[in-house]
């Protein structure tokens, strides 16, 4: 009898977990589908990095413009641009530019252009807590890497239940470093400069250009 009860409870638990996972998947698909309807996105955000054990607590602001796979990111005094083929990292303080060819198979980080689709492969997901943030209902989805050797322990993706836009992303790494990106302004279908995602080498004649490949 005890074995039957245990089996029944196990089946019930597995069923609940499956339902939870399907709800999370459905919500993430709503977010992804909505983002794909936009021609471009311009996002201002707050970036914070925290590791209590190492007594590290950094906070700054950044902005990113995204159009398809292309993006222009400004963060911590550095500009990174992806034109669809190459990644340009411009460091004005050092008057240095690093240029590398983007290889998708080797890209493990969540790039701006992948922020709304990175979870489609390599993660298990489940619904997490819901919070009221200044009158907005933010539903969190917890993402856990399928790769047990991944440096990322888990990711919490906060989604505005009304707009289906991402409110924030909280990434916890194996060393307990926590990176939080919080969206402060989200604009879509903006009039972007035609050369926004074009690297113009002539503008950086005094810079050292390091071609990595």
GROMACS .gro file of N, CA, C and O in nm, residues 3 6-7 17 22 36 42 52 58 61 70 72 74 77 106 111 116 119 121 126 161-162 172 189 204:
model
  100
    3UNK      N    1   0.386   0.156  -0.109
    3UNK     CA    2   0.450   0.171  -0.240
    3UNK      C    3   0.356   0.234  -0.341
    3UNK      O    4   0.395   0.316  -0.424
    6UNK      N    5   0.334   0.601  -0.271
    6UNK     CA    6   0.459   0.666  -0.316
    6UNK      C    7   0.459   0.684  -0.468
    6UNK      O    8   0.493   0.791  -0.518
    7UNK      N    9   0.418   0.581  -0.540
    7UNK     CA   10   0.414   0.588  -0.687
    7UNK      C   11   0.312   0.692  -0.732
    7UNK      O   12   0.338   0.772  -0.824
   17UNK      N   13   0.513   1.912  -1.251
   17UNK     CA   14   0.635   1.969  -1.307
   17UNK      C   15   0.622   1.988  -1.458
   17UNK      O   16   0.666   2.089  -1.514
   22UNK      N   17   0.542   2.351  -1.920
   22UNK     CA   18   0.466   2.391  -2.039
   22UNK      C   19   0.416   2.535  -2.026
   22UNK      O   20   0.414   2.609  -2.125
   36UNK      N   21   0.962   3.942  -3.228
   36UNK     CA   22   0.986   3.922  -3.371
   36UNK      C   23   0.900   4.011  -3.460
   36UNK      O   24   0.927   4.024  -3.580
   42UNK      N   25   1.526   4.974  -2.911
   42UNK     CA   26   1.625   5.060  -2.846
   42UNK      C   27   1.598   5.052  -2.696
   42UNK      O   28   1.490   5.089  -2.649
   52UNK      N   29   2.908   3.873  -0.309
   52UNK     CA   30   2.928   3.907  -0.167
   52UNK      C   31   3.056   3.849  -0.111
   52UNK      O   32   3.125   3.912  -0.031
   58UNK      N   33   2.904   4.624  -0.823
   58UNK     CA   34   2.915   4.727  -0.926
   58UNK      C   35   2.778   4.755  -0.987
   58UNK      O   36   2.696   4.664  -1.000
   61UNK      N   37   2.488   5.210  -1.594
   61UNK     CA   38   2.380   5.214  -1.693
   61UNK      C   39   2.438   5.186  -1.831
   61UNK      O   40   2.557   5.207  -1.856
   70UNK      N   41   2.183   4.222  -3.574
   70UNK     CA   42   2.278   4.332  -3.554
   70UNK      C   43   2.248   4.407  -3.424
   70UNK      O   44   2.133   4.420  -3.385
   72UNK      N   45   2.420   4.739  -3.141
   72UNK     CA   46   2.520   4.836  -3.097
   72UNK      C   47   2.499   4.854  -2.947
   72UNK      O   48   2.396   4.902  -2.903
   74UNK      N   49   2.645   4.995  -2.573
   74UNK     CA   50   2.732   5.085  -2.498
   74UNK      C   51   2.723   5.050  -2.351
   74UNK      O   52   2.616   5.058  -2.290
   77UNK      N   53   3.183   5.229  -2.064
   77UNK     CA   54   3.280   5.305  -2.143
   77UNK      C   55   3.328   5.235  -2.268
   77UNK      O   56   3.418   5.283  -2.336
  106UNK      N   57   3.059   2.893  -3.109
  106UNK     CA   58   3.150   2.920  -2.998
  106UNK      C   59   3.096   3.027  -2.904
  106UNK      O   60   3.160   3.064  -2.807
  111UNK      N   61   2.419   3.734  -2.595
  111UNK     CA   62   2.441   3.859  -2.667
  111UNK      C   63   2.310   3.937  -2.674
  111UNK      O   64   2.202   3.879  -2.659
  116UNK      N   65   1.633   3.759  -2.641
  116UNK     CA   66   1.494   3.715  -2.644
  116UNK      C   67   1.477   3.576  -2.703
  116UNK      O   68   1.366   3.533  -2.731
  119UNK      N   69   1.715   3.117  -2.469
  119UNK     CA   70   1.661   3.007  -2.389
  119UNK      C   71   1.602   2.894  -2.475
  119UNK      O   72   1.564   2.790  -2.422
  121UNK      N   73   1.731   2.689  -2.669
  121UNK     CA   74   1.812   2.567  -2.671
  121UNK      C   75   1.901   2.562  -2.547
  121UNK      O   76   1.956   2.664  -2.505
  126UNK      N   77   1.103   2.657  -1.579
  126UNK     CA   78   0.986   2.639  -1.495
  126UNK      C   79   0.939   2.775  -1.446
  126UNK      O   80   1.017   2.870  -1.433
  161UNK      N   81   0.369   4.067  -1.731
  161UNK     CA   82   0.257   3.983  -1.772
  161UNK      C   83   0.162   4.054  -1.870
  161UNK      O   84   0.094   3.988  -1.948
  162UNK      N   85   0.158   4.188  -1.865
  162UNK     CA   86   0.068   4.261  -1.954
  162UNK      C   87   0.130   4.286  -2.091
  162UNK      O   88   0.069   4.256  -2.194
  172UNK      N   89   2.281   3.391  -1.225
  172UNK     CA   90   2.366   3.349  -1.114
  172UNK      C   91   2.466   3.247  -1.165
  172UNK      O   92   2.428   3.146  -1.224
  189UNK      N   93   1.064   5.002  -3.305
  189UNK     CA   94   1.041   5.059  -3.439
  189UNK      C   95   1.084   5.206  -3.447
  189UNK      O   96   1.008   5.293  -3.491
  204UNK      N   97   3.863   5.617  -3.667
  204UNK     CA   98   3.949   5.575  -3.556
  204UNK      C   99   4.095   5.567  -3.600
  204UNK      O  100   4.166   5.471  -3.570
   0.00000   0.00000   0.00000
